[in-house]
Amino acid sequence: MKGGCHSYKVFGFSRKFKLSEAQPPQDVIDIFASFTDGGEYMSAEQMLHFLGDQQEMECTLSEAEQIIEQILQKRRGSDNPSGDPSQRLSLDDFFHYLFMPEFNGPIKTQVHHDMNAPLSHYFIYTGHNSYLTGNQLSSDCSDAPIIKALNRGLRVVELDLWPNSTKDDVHVLHGRTLTSPVPLLKCLKSINEHAFEKSPYPVIITLEDHLTPDLQAKVAEMVTGIFGDTLFYPQEDSLSEFPSPESLKHRIIISTKPPKEYLTSNKKDKVLSDGKESSEEESTDPVTDFDADEQSESDPDEEENSGGESKPPQQGAPEYKRLITIHAGKPKGGCLKDALNVQGDKVRRLSLSEQGLEKAVVSDGTDVVRFTQKNILRVYPKGTRVTSSNFRPNIGWTHGAQMVALNMQGYGRSLWMMHGMFRANGGCGYLKKPDFLLQKSPEDEIFDPKKPPPVKETLKVTVYLGDGWSSDFSQTHFDNYSPPDFYTKIRIVGVPADAAKKKTKVIENDWVPIWNEEFKFPLTVPELALLLIEVRDFDRSEKDDFGGQTCLPISELRPGIRAVPLYDKKGEKLTSVRLLMRFLFLYE
């Protein structure tokens, strides 16, 4: 940022504030001096040593030369001599390199997890009611939010299927609400077009099906016609183990329950006080409604029977049933503990509302973890979240739940956590679960998040400074009368024992705040921990203004001094705003 000044009017008087330019902190000056032996320039060989010793990066001399060349071209333009091995960095060049997220970002950017394990061994980027543009009761249904989510890396798309008004076609909408429908065909075509623009790994379509057998057959025709060979489905009726993400690259798979399970069920849907049948979001019982989306999918023939008598059970469309890869089985007896029983050789998916999960982990926490070692658990927001707000997703992840489903339009800290979690593994939408969630201990014990092991490592975080707000925001965005008063908040989110909050001091009247503060966070389960960072402008009389946020998976942090880009409330990257931070791991 170039120097200059801003003028603010206060009671008719003009106050001028100098715009400073970001300068290297003392740690950067000291590191530069130590690797250049006090010289004015850093050579490629010295850069190589810095990258290995301080940043813990494996790099060749040739790669170090290329980095220097790219930095100088970025700083000074394309007229810089190319391929000259004598090129060197000044302290200013070195500082700007450290402060460039495109060269020196905080996390790994490549897929590096083992992708050959069964799907149940992964956390999967999952959306809830993926077609809604706003609230759960009256917003429009559209393929636009589906496209946006897929381009962010979402891998599980939820579609609610209902007959249209003439019952000869299929619409996607939030049933028994005022949401306007979108044709299923349009959603499927958009999924087909955008599924793999961000990630090559499989897209799972979860269907909440309220259709007659004839319309199920029509859905099967649509799905096979649009996806063609991209669609994967097993030859056998059910699987004893899920296939791997690697084996399903560039494939679409369907998850719902086989039609016969609910079309022949004698169990009636629960009825609410207003006479409506309960849906997934309308469920009020967190225990018995452990698979509420299945309970909401009642027999369409019963719904249409105005005389109140049930028609004879029907066999669901076989061409629809055979397309289902992940069966959402219907538990027997309404008992959560029985539903989590892992006996048998067939894998399946179950769903829990957020309240159901909260209650389940209190009474059956290790059973939840055990279930998710082989089967898939989906967790969705409670029905009272009509504004499309979200619950904290970490409770699901710490218990092994693969599909923690959030409203992608429900902006706030919960969604920031989701964005942060799935920045891991190159942003491909699949994260290999830690081994302790997939196996028993030598003492035959299942991992219990409430009983974490001793401290495994300590994360030391240094917040040096920030820059870019004067480029991305208007002069009076934060304060009409003076530059902003920035401070940084840092949270650790993970198992309960690792939860922590820290905050820097407030730097008054400065667009380039310099904090130079260090914090330590002892971690018992760093594999499940997230680092949530927020910058705010302190306000004495009103709520502090938002200045940017990011969330980073601690298991993916790159040690050393890093440029950390910040995002707006909706999760879109701000053009210029970033922090200079240092991450160091101290092992016990």
Coordinates of C-alpha atoms in Angstrom, one line a residue:
M1 CA 0.0 0.0 0.0
K2 CA 1.4 3.4 -0.9
G3 CA 1.7 6.2 1.6
G4 CA -0.5 9.4 1.7
C5 CA -3.2 10.6 4.0
H6 CA -6.9 10.6 4.7
S7 CA -8.9 13.6 5.8
Y8 CA -11.9 13.3 8.1
K9 CA -14.4 16.0 9.0
V10 CA -15.2 16.3 12.7
F11 CA -17.6 19.1 13.8
G12 CA -16.6 21.1 10.8
F13 CA -12.9 20.7 11.4
S14 CA -10.6 18.6 9.2
R15 CA -8.4 15.9 10.8
K16 CA -5.6 14.3 8.7
F17 CA -4.3 10.8 9.3
K18 CA -1.2 9.6 7.6
L19 CA -1.5 6.4 5.5
S20 CA 1.5 4.3 6.5
E21 CA 2.9 1.5 4.4
A22 CA 3.3 -2.0 5.8
Q23 CA 6.9 -2.5 7.0
P24 CA 8.6 -5.7 7.9
P25 CA 8.3 -6.7 11.6
Q26 CA 11.5 -7.2 13.6
D27 CA 11.2 -11.0 13.3
V28 CA 11.4 -10.7 9.5
I29 CA 14.3 -8.3 9.7
D30 CA 16.2 -10.7 12.1
I31 CA 15.5 -13.8 9.9
F32 CA 16.6 -12.0 6.8
A33 CA 19.8 -10.9 8.5
S34 CA 20.5 -14.4 9.8
F35 CA 20.1 -16.1 6.4
T36 CA 22.1 -13.5 4.5
D37 CA 24.9 -13.2 7.2
G38 CA 24.0 -9.6 7.6
G39 CA 24.1 -8.8 3.9
E40 CA 21.7 -6.6 1.9
Y41 CA 20.5 -9.4 -0.5
M42 CA 19.3 -13.0 -0.3
S43 CA 20.5 -15.4 -2.9
A44 CA 18.7 -18.4 -4.2
E45 CA 20.9 -20.7 -2.0
Q46 CA 20.1 -18.6 1.1
M47 CA 16.4 -18.7 0.1
L48 CA 16.6 -22.5 -0.1
H49 CA 18.0 -22.7 3.4
F50 CA 15.3 -20.3 4.7
L51 CA 12.5 -22.3 3.1
G52 CA 13.8 -25.6 4.6
D53 CA 14.8 -24.3 8.1
Q54 CA 12.0 -21.8 8.8
Q55 CA 9.1 -22.7 6.6
E56 CA 9.7 -26.5 6.7
M57 CA 9.3 -26.8 2.9
E58 CA 11.1 -29.3 0.7
C59 CA 12.6 -27.4 -2.2
T60 CA 15.4 -27.7 -4.7
L61 CA 17.8 -24.9 -5.6
S62 CA 16.2 -24.6 -9.1
E63 CA 12.8 -24.2 -7.4
A64 CA 14.2 -21.5 -5.1
E65 CA 15.6 -19.7 -8.2
Q66 CA 12.1 -19.8 -9.8
I67 CA 10.5 -18.4 -6.7
I68 CA 12.9 -15.5 -6.6
E69 CA 12.3 -14.9 -10.3
Q70 CA 8.5 -14.9 -9.8
I71 CA 8.8 -12.5 -6.9
L72 CA 10.9 -10.0 -8.8
Q73 CA 8.6 -10.2 -11.8
K74 CA 5.6 -9.6 -9.6
R75 CA 7.3 -6.7 -7.8
R76 CA 9.1 -5.0 -10.7
G77 CA 7.4 -6.1 -13.9
S78 CA 8.1 -8.4 -16.8
D79 CA 11.2 -6.4 -17.8
N80 CA 13.1 -8.1 -15.0
P81 CA 15.8 -10.4 -16.5
S82 CA 14.5 -14.0 -16.7
G83 CA 16.4 -17.0 -15.7
D84 CA 19.3 -15.0 -14.3
P85 CA 20.7 -17.2 -11.4
S86 CA 22.3 -14.1 -9.9
Q87 CA 18.9 -12.6 -9.1
R88 CA 18.6 -11.8 -5.4
L89 CA 16.0 -10.4 -3.0
S90 CA 16.3 -7.3 -0.9
L91 CA 14.8 -7.1 2.5
D92 CA 11.8 -5.3 1.0
D93 CA 11.4 -8.0 -1.7
F94 CA 11.7 -10.7 1.0
F95 CA 9.0 -9.1 3.1
H96 CA 6.6 -8.7 0.2
Y97 CA 7.2 -12.3 -0.7
L98 CA 6.2 -13.4 2.8
F99 CA 3.1 -11.2 2.6
M100 CA 1.9 -12.6 -0.7
P101 CA -0.8 -15.3 -0.1
E102 CA -0.4 -16.6 -3.7
F103 CA 3.3 -17.5 -3.0
N104 CA 3.2 -18.0 0.8
G105 CA -0.3 -19.1 1.9
P106 CA -1.0 -20.7 5.3
I107 CA -2.2 -24.2 4.2
K108 CA -1.3 -26.9 1.8
T109 CA -3.0 -26.5 -1.6
Q110 CA -2.8 -30.0 -3.1
V111 CA -4.8 -33.2 -2.5
H112 CA -2.6 -35.3 -0.2
H113 CA -4.8 -37.6 1.8
D114 CA -5.2 -41.3 0.9
M115 CA -8.2 -41.4 -1.3
N116 CA -8.5 -45.2 -1.6
A117 CA -10.4 -46.0 1.5
P118 CA -14.3 -46.5 1.7
L119 CA -16.4 -43.4 1.6
S120 CA -17.3 -43.9 5.2
H121 CA -13.7 -43.0 6.1
Y122 CA -14.1 -39.4 5.0
F123 CA -15.7 -36.2 6.1
I124 CA -17.7 -35.0 3.1
Y125 CA -18.6 -31.4 2.2
T126 CA -22.4 -31.6 2.5
G127 CA -25.2 -29.1 1.9
H128 CA -28.7 -29.0 3.4
N129 CA -31.7 -28.1 1.1
S130 CA -29.2 -27.2 -1.5
Y131 CA -31.7 -25.6 -3.8
L132 CA -32.9 -22.8 -1.5
T133 CA -31.8 -19.2 -2.2
G134 CA -32.8 -17.9 1.2
N135 CA -35.0 -18.8 4.2
Q136 CA -36.6 -22.2 4.6
L137 CA -40.2 -21.1 4.3
S138 CA -40.7 -18.6 1.5
S139 CA -37.5 -18.2 -0.6
D140 CA -37.1 -19.2 -4.2
C141 CA -35.9 -22.6 -5.2
S142 CA -33.2 -22.5 -7.9
D143 CA -30.3 -24.3 -9.4
A144 CA -28.1 -21.2 -8.8
P145 CA -27.2 -22.0 -5.2
I146 CA -26.4 -25.6 -6.2
I147 CA -24.0 -24.3 -8.9
K148 CA -22.4 -21.9 -6.4
A149 CA -21.9 -24.6 -3.8
L150 CA -20.4 -27.1 -6.3
N151 CA -18.0 -24.4 -7.5
R152 CA -16.9 -24.0 -3.8
G153 CA -16.3 -27.7 -3.5
L154 CA -19.5 -29.1 -2.1
R155 CA -19.8 -32.9 -2.8
V156 CA -23.3 -33.7 -1.3
V157 CA -26.3 -32.0 -2.9
E158 CA -29.7 -32.5 -1.3
L159 CA -32.9 -32.4 -3.5
D160 CA -36.5 -32.7 -2.1
L161 CA -38.6 -34.2 -4.8
W162 CA -42.4 -33.5 -5.1
P163 CA -45.0 -34.0 -7.8
N164 CA -45.9 -30.8 -9.7
S165 CA -49.5 -29.5 -9.6
T166 CA -50.7 -31.8 -12.4
K167 CA -48.7 -34.8 -10.9
D168 CA -47.1 -35.6 -14.2
D169 CA -43.6 -34.1 -13.5
V170 CA -41.2 -33.6 -10.7
H171 CA -40.4 -30.4 -8.9
V172 CA -37.7 -29.6 -6.3
L173 CA -39.0 -27.6 -3.4
H174 CA -39.2 -27.5 0.4
G175 CA -42.5 -29.3 0.9
R176 CA -45.4 -27.8 2.7
T177 CA -43.9 -24.4 2.6
L178 CA -44.3 -21.3 0.4
T179 CA -41.0 -21.9 -1.4
S180 CA -41.4 -21.6 -5.2
P181 CA -40.4 -24.8 -7.1
V182 CA -37.7 -25.4 -9.6
P183 CA -37.9 -28.3 -12.1
L184 CA -35.8 -31.3 -11.2
L185 CA -34.6 -31.6 -14.8
K186 CA -33.0 -28.1 -14.5
C187 CA -31.2 -29.0 -11.2
L188 CA -29.9 -32.3 -12.6
K189 CA -28.6 -30.6 -15.8
S190 CA -26.8 -28.0 -13.7
I191 CA -25.2 -30.6 -11.5
N192 CA -24.0 -32.5 -14.6
E193 CA -22.5 -29.4 -16.0
H194 CA -20.7 -28.1 -12.8
A195 CA -20.1 -31.2 -10.7
F196 CA -16.4 -31.5 -11.3
E197 CA -15.2 -27.9 -12.0
K198 CA -13.8 -27.6 -8.5
S199 CA -13.0 -31.3 -7.6
P200 CA -12.8 -34.6 -9.5
Y201 CA -14.2 -36.6 -6.6
P202 CA -17.7 -38.0 -6.6
V203 CA -20.8 -35.9 -6.1
I204 CA -23.5 -37.5 -4.0
I205 CA -27.1 -36.5 -4.6
T206 CA -29.3 -37.2 -1.6
L207 CA -33.0 -37.4 -2.5
E208 CA -35.9 -36.8 -0.2
D209 CA -38.5 -38.5 -2.2
H210 CA -42.3 -37.8 -2.0
L211 CA -43.2 -39.4 -5.4
T212 CA -45.5 -42.1 -6.8
P213 CA -43.9 -45.1 -8.4
D214 CA -44.6 -43.6 -11.9
L215 CA -42.8 -40.4 -11.0
Q216 CA -39.9 -42.4 -9.5
A217 CA -39.6 -44.1 -12.8
K218 CA -39.6 -40.7 -14.5
V219 CA -36.8 -39.6 -12.1
A220 CA -34.8 -42.7 -13.1
E221 CA -35.2 -41.9 -16.7
M222 CA -34.0 -38.3 -16.1
V223 CA -31.0 -39.4 -14.1
T224 CA -29.8 -42.0 -16.5
G225 CA -30.4 -39.8 -19.5
I226 CA -28.6 -36.8 -18.1
F227 CA -25.7 -38.4 -16.3
G228 CA -25.2 -41.4 -18.6
D229 CA -21.9 -43.2 -17.9
T230 CA -21.1 -40.7 -15.2
L231 CA -23.7 -42.2 -13.0
F232 CA -22.4 -45.0 -10.7
Y233 CA -24.6 -47.6 -9.1
P234 CA -23.7 -51.1 -7.8
Q235 CA -24.8 -54.3 -9.5
E236 CA -25.8 -55.9 -6.1
D237 CA -28.9 -54.7 -4.1
S238 CA -26.8 -53.4 -1.2
L239 CA -23.1 -53.0 -0.4
S240 CA -21.0 -54.6 2.4
E241 CA -18.5 -51.7 2.0
F242 CA -18.7 -48.4 0.3
P243 CA -16.4 -47.7 -2.7
S244 CA -13.6 -45.2 -2.4
P245 CA -13.5 -41.6 -3.6
E246 CA -10.6 -42.5 -5.9
S247 CA -12.5 -45.3 -7.6
L248 CA -15.5 -42.9 -8.0
K249 CA -13.6 -40.0 -9.6
H250 CA -15.9 -38.0 -12.0
R251 CA -18.9 -40.1 -11.0
I252 CA -22.4 -39.2 -9.7
I253 CA -24.0 -41.4 -7.0
I254 CA -27.5 -41.4 -5.6
S255 CA -28.4 -41.8 -1.9
T256 CA -32.0 -42.3 -0.7
K257 CA -33.9 -45.2 0.7
P258 CA -35.0 -48.0 -1.5
P259 CA -38.7 -47.3 -2.3
K260 CA -40.1 -50.6 -1.0
E261 CA -38.9 -49.8 2.5
Y262 CA -41.3 -47.0 3.0
L263 CA -44.0 -47.7 0.5
T264 CA -44.8 -50.9 2.2
S265 CA -44.2 -49.6 5.7
N266 CA -47.2 -49.8 8.1
K267 CA -45.8 -47.0 10.3
K268 CA -47.7 -43.8 9.8
D269 CA -46.0 -40.4 9.7
K270 CA -46.3 -38.3 12.8
V271 CA -48.9 -35.6 12.6
L272 CA -48.4 -32.1 13.9
S273 CA -50.9 -30.1 15.7
D274 CA -51.8 -28.2 12.5
G275 CA -52.6 -31.4 10.8
K276 CA -49.5 -31.5 8.5
E277 CA -47.4 -34.5 8.3
S278 CA -43.9 -34.0 9.8
S279 CA -41.0 -33.4 7.5
E280 CA -37.3 -33.5 8.3
E281 CA -37.2 -29.9 9.5
E282 CA -40.6 -30.1 11.3
S283 CA -39.5 -32.9 13.6
T284 CA -39.6 -32.0 17.3
D285 CA -38.4 -35.2 18.9
P286 CA -34.6 -35.4 18.8
V287 CA -34.5 -39.1 19.8
T288 CA -37.2 -41.0 18.1
D289 CA -36.8 -38.9 15.0
F290 CA -33.3 -40.1 14.3
D291 CA -34.0 -40.5 10.6
A292 CA -36.7 -37.9 10.1
D293 CA -36.1 -37.4 6.5
E294 CA -37.2 -41.0 5.9
Q295 CA -40.2 -40.6 8.1
S296 CA -41.3 -37.6 6.1
E297 CA -41.3 -39.6 2.9
S298 CA -44.8 -41.0 3.4
D299 CA -46.7 -43.2 1.0
P300 CA -48.0 -40.9 -1.7
D301 CA -51.0 -43.1 -2.2
E302 CA -52.0 -42.6 1.4
E303 CA -51.6 -38.9 1.0
E304 CA -53.9 -38.8 -2.0
N305 CA -56.6 -41.0 -0.4
S306 CA -59.2 -38.4 0.5
G307 CA -61.3 -41.1 2.2
G308 CA -58.6 -41.6 4.9
E309 CA -58.2 -45.3 4.1
S310 CA -54.8 -46.6 3.0
K311 CA -54.5 -48.2 -0.4
P312 CA -52.7 -51.5 -0.7
P313 CA -48.9 -51.2 -0.5
Q314 CA -47.1 -50.7 -3.8
Q315 CA -43.8 -51.9 -5.0
G316 CA -41.6 -48.8 -5.8
A317 CA -40.2 -48.4 -9.3
P318 CA -37.4 -51.0 -9.8
E319 CA -35.5 -48.9 -12.3
Y320 CA -35.3 -46.2 -9.6
K321 CA -34.3 -48.5 -6.8
R322 CA -31.4 -50.0 -8.7
L323 CA -29.8 -46.6 -9.1
I324 CA -29.3 -46.1 -5.3
T325 CA -25.7 -46.6 -4.2
I326 CA -26.0 -45.3 -0.6
H327 CA -29.1 -46.8 1.0
A328 CA -30.7 -44.7 3.7
G329 CA -32.1 -47.6 5.7
K330 CA -35.1 -47.3 8.0
P331 CA -34.3 -48.5 11.6
K332 CA -36.6 -50.8 13.3
G333 CA -38.3 -50.1 16.6
G334 CA -37.6 -46.3 16.9
C335 CA -34.7 -46.9 19.2
L336 CA -31.5 -44.9 18.6
K337 CA -29.2 -47.4 20.2
D338 CA -30.6 -50.1 17.9
A339 CA -30.2 -47.9 14.9
L340 CA -26.6 -47.5 15.7
N341 CA -26.0 -51.2 16.0
V342 CA -23.3 -52.2 13.6
Q343 CA -24.1 -55.9 13.4
G344 CA -24.6 -57.3 9.9
D345 CA -22.7 -57.0 6.7
K346 CA -24.7 -54.2 4.9
V347 CA -23.6 -50.6 5.1
R348 CA -26.1 -47.8 5.2
R349 CA -26.8 -44.2 6.0
L350 CA -28.7 -42.7 8.9
S351 CA -29.7 -39.1 9.6
L352 CA -29.9 -37.2 12.8
S353 CA -31.2 -33.7 13.5
E354 CA -28.7 -31.5 15.4
Q355 CA -30.8 -32.0 18.6
G356 CA -30.8 -35.7 18.0
L357 CA -27.0 -35.8 17.7
E358 CA -26.5 -33.6 20.8
K359 CA -28.6 -36.1 22.8
A360 CA -27.1 -39.1 21.2
V361 CA -23.5 -38.1 22.0
V362 CA -24.4 -37.7 25.7
S363 CA -25.9 -41.2 26.0
D364 CA -24.3 -43.1 23.2
G365 CA -21.3 -41.1 22.1
T366 CA -19.0 -44.0 21.5
D367 CA -21.8 -45.9 19.7
V368 CA -22.0 -43.0 17.3
V369 CA -18.3 -43.1 16.6
R370 CA -18.4 -46.9 16.2
F371 CA -21.3 -46.7 13.7
T372 CA -19.5 -44.1 11.6
Q373 CA -16.4 -46.3 11.2
K374 CA -18.2 -48.3 8.5
N375 CA -21.6 -46.6 8.0
I376 CA -22.5 -43.0 7.1
L377 CA -24.2 -40.6 9.4
R378 CA -25.8 -37.4 8.2
V379 CA -26.6 -34.5 10.6
Y380 CA -28.9 -31.7 9.5
P381 CA -30.2 -28.4 11.1
K382 CA -33.2 -28.4 13.3
G383 CA -36.6 -27.3 11.9
T384 CA -36.7 -24.0 13.9
R385 CA -33.8 -22.6 11.8
V386 CA -36.3 -21.1 9.4
T387 CA -33.9 -18.2 8.6
S388 CA -31.3 -20.8 7.3
S389 CA -29.0 -20.4 10.2
N390 CA -26.7 -23.2 11.1
F391 CA -25.5 -25.3 14.1
R392 CA -21.8 -25.7 15.0
P393 CA -20.6 -28.5 12.8
N394 CA -17.6 -29.7 15.0
I395 CA -19.8 -31.8 17.3
G396 CA -20.6 -34.0 14.3
W397 CA -17.1 -34.2 13.0
T398 CA -15.6 -35.1 16.4
H399 CA -18.0 -38.1 16.5
G400 CA -17.1 -39.2 13.0
A401 CA -20.2 -38.0 11.2
Q402 CA -19.4 -37.9 7.5
M403 CA -22.2 -35.7 6.2
V404 CA -22.6 -32.7 8.4
A405 CA -25.2 -30.8 6.4
L406 CA -25.3 -27.0 6.6
N407 CA -27.3 -24.3 4.8
M408 CA -24.9 -22.9 2.4
Q409 CA -26.7 -19.6 2.4
G410 CA -26.7 -19.4 6.2
Y411 CA -23.8 -17.1 6.6
G412 CA -22.1 -16.9 10.0
R413 CA -19.4 -18.6 12.1
S414 CA -20.8 -22.1 11.6
L415 CA -20.5 -21.8 7.8
W416 CA -17.1 -20.2 8.2
M417 CA -16.0 -23.3 10.1
M418 CA -17.4 -25.5 7.2
H419 CA -15.5 -23.4 4.7
G420 CA -12.3 -23.7 6.8
M421 CA -12.6 -27.4 7.4
F422 CA -13.0 -28.2 3.7
R423 CA -10.0 -26.0 2.7
A424 CA -8.1 -29.0 3.7
N425 CA -6.8 -31.7 1.3
G426 CA -6.7 -29.2 -1.6
G427 CA -10.3 -28.2 -1.2
C428 CA -11.4 -31.4 -3.0
G429 CA -14.5 -31.9 -0.6
Y430 CA -13.3 -35.2 1.0
L431 CA -11.1 -35.3 4.1
K432 CA -9.7 -38.6 5.4
K433 CA -10.8 -39.0 9.0
P434 CA -8.1 -39.5 11.6
D435 CA -7.2 -43.1 12.4
F436 CA -8.5 -42.9 15.9
L437 CA -12.0 -42.3 14.5
L438 CA -11.7 -45.4 12.3
Q439 CA -10.4 -48.1 14.7
K440 CA -10.3 -49.3 18.3
S441 CA -7.4 -48.5 20.6
P442 CA -5.1 -51.4 21.7
E443 CA -7.3 -51.6 24.8
D444 CA -10.3 -52.2 22.5
E445 CA -11.7 -48.7 23.3
I446 CA -13.5 -46.4 20.9
F447 CA -12.5 -42.7 20.8
D448 CA -14.6 -40.5 23.1
P449 CA -14.3 -36.7 22.4
K450 CA -15.3 -36.1 26.0
K451 CA -12.3 -38.0 27.2
P452 CA -9.4 -36.7 25.1
P453 CA -5.8 -37.8 25.5
P454 CA -3.1 -35.6 27.1
V455 CA -1.8 -32.6 25.3
K456 CA -0.2 -33.7 22.0
E457 CA 1.2 -30.5 20.8
T458 CA 1.1 -26.7 21.4
L459 CA 0.4 -24.3 18.5
K460 CA 2.2 -21.0 18.9
V461 CA 0.5 -18.2 16.8
T462 CA 2.1 -14.8 16.3
V463 CA -0.1 -12.1 14.8
Y464 CA 2.3 -9.5 13.3
L465 CA 0.3 -7.1 11.3
G466 CA -2.5 -6.6 8.7
D467 CA -2.9 -4.7 5.5
G468 CA -5.3 -4.1 2.6
W469 CA -8.4 -2.6 4.2
S470 CA -7.8 0.9 2.7
S471 CA -7.9 -0.8 -0.8
D472 CA -11.0 -2.9 -0.2
F473 CA -13.1 -0.5 1.9
S474 CA -14.2 3.1 1.6
Q475 CA -12.5 5.7 3.8
T476 CA -15.5 6.0 6.1
H477 CA -16.6 2.3 6.0
F478 CA -15.6 1.7 9.6
D479 CA -15.7 5.2 11.1
N480 CA -16.9 8.5 9.7
Y481 CA -14.4 10.5 11.7
S482 CA -11.1 8.5 11.9
P483 CA -9.3 5.4 10.6
P484 CA -10.4 2.1 12.0
D485 CA -9.3 0.6 15.4
F486 CA -8.6 -3.0 14.5
Y487 CA -8.1 -6.0 16.7
T488 CA -7.8 -9.7 16.0
K489 CA -9.8 -12.5 17.7
I490 CA -8.5 -16.1 17.5
R491 CA -10.6 -19.2 18.4
I492 CA -9.7 -22.8 18.6
V493 CA -12.7 -25.1 17.7
G494 CA -12.5 -28.8 18.1
V495 CA -13.0 -31.3 21.0
P496 CA -14.2 -29.5 24.2
A497 CA -10.8 -29.7 25.8
D498 CA -9.2 -27.7 23.0
A499 CA -11.6 -24.9 22.9
A500 CA -10.0 -21.5 23.5
K501 CA -10.3 -17.8 22.7
K502 CA -7.7 -15.1 22.5
K503 CA -7.7 -11.4 21.4
T504 CA -5.0 -8.9 20.5
K505 CA -4.9 -5.4 21.7
V506 CA -6.8 -2.7 19.8
I507 CA -4.6 -0.6 17.4
E508 CA -6.2 2.8 17.2
N509 CA -6.6 5.0 14.1
D510 CA -4.5 2.9 11.7
W511 CA -5.3 1.2 8.4
V512 CA -2.1 -0.9 8.8
P513 CA -2.4 -2.3 12.4
I514 CA 0.8 -3.7 13.9
W515 CA 0.1 -6.1 16.8
N516 CA 3.2 -8.3 17.2
E517 CA 1.4 -10.5 19.7
E518 CA 2.0 -14.2 20.4
F519 CA -0.5 -16.8 21.7
K520 CA -0.1 -20.4 22.7
F521 CA -2.8 -23.1 22.3
P522 CA -2.3 -26.6 23.9
L523 CA -4.0 -29.2 21.7
T524 CA -5.1 -32.7 22.7
V525 CA -6.7 -33.6 19.3
P526 CA -5.1 -31.3 16.7
E527 CA -6.4 -33.5 13.9
L528 CA -9.9 -32.2 14.6
A529 CA -9.1 -28.6 15.5
L530 CA -9.8 -25.4 13.5
L531 CA -8.2 -22.0 13.9
L532 CA -10.9 -19.3 13.5
I533 CA -9.6 -15.8 12.9
E534 CA -11.6 -12.6 12.9
V535 CA -10.6 -9.0 12.6
R536 CA -12.9 -6.4 13.9
D537 CA -13.0 -2.6 14.3
F538 CA -13.5 -1.6 17.9
D539 CA -16.5 0.7 18.5
R540 CA -17.3 2.2 21.9
S541 CA -20.9 2.9 21.3
E542 CA -22.1 0.3 18.8
K543 CA -21.3 -3.3 17.8
D544 CA -17.8 -3.7 16.6
D545 CA -17.6 -3.7 12.8
F546 CA -16.6 -6.8 10.8
G547 CA -13.2 -6.5 9.1
G548 CA -12.6 -10.0 7.7
Q549 CA -12.4 -13.6 8.8
T550 CA -10.9 -16.9 7.9
C551 CA -10.9 -20.4 9.3
L552 CA -7.9 -22.8 8.9
P553 CA -7.7 -26.6 9.6
I554 CA -4.8 -26.9 12.1
S555 CA -3.7 -30.2 10.7
E556 CA -3.0 -28.4 7.4
L557 CA -1.2 -25.4 8.7
R558 CA 2.2 -24.7 7.1
P559 CA 4.7 -23.8 9.8
G560 CA 6.6 -20.5 9.5
I561 CA 5.7 -16.9 8.6
R562 CA 2.7 -16.9 6.4
A563 CA 0.4 -14.5 4.5
V564 CA -3.2 -15.2 5.6
P565 CA -5.9 -13.9 3.3
L566 CA -9.2 -12.9 4.8
Y567 CA -12.8 -13.4 3.6
D568 CA -16.0 -11.4 3.9
K569 CA -19.1 -12.6 5.8
K570 CA -20.3 -14.7 2.9
G571 CA -17.0 -16.5 2.6
E572 CA -15.8 -14.6 -0.5
K573 CA -12.1 -13.7 -0.5
L574 CA -11.4 -10.0 0.0
T575 CA -9.2 -8.7 -2.8
S576 CA -6.3 -7.2 -0.7
V577 CA -6.9 -7.8 3.0
R578 CA -4.5 -10.2 4.7
L579 CA -2.6 -10.8 7.9
L580 CA 1.0 -11.6 8.4
M581 CA 1.2 -14.5 11.0
R582 CA 3.6 -17.1 12.2
F583 CA 2.7 -20.7 13.1
L584 CA 5.0 -22.9 15.1
F585 CA 4.2 -26.4 16.5
L586 CA 5.8 -27.4 19.9
Y587 CA 5.6 -31.1 20.5
E588 CA 5.2 -32.7 23.9

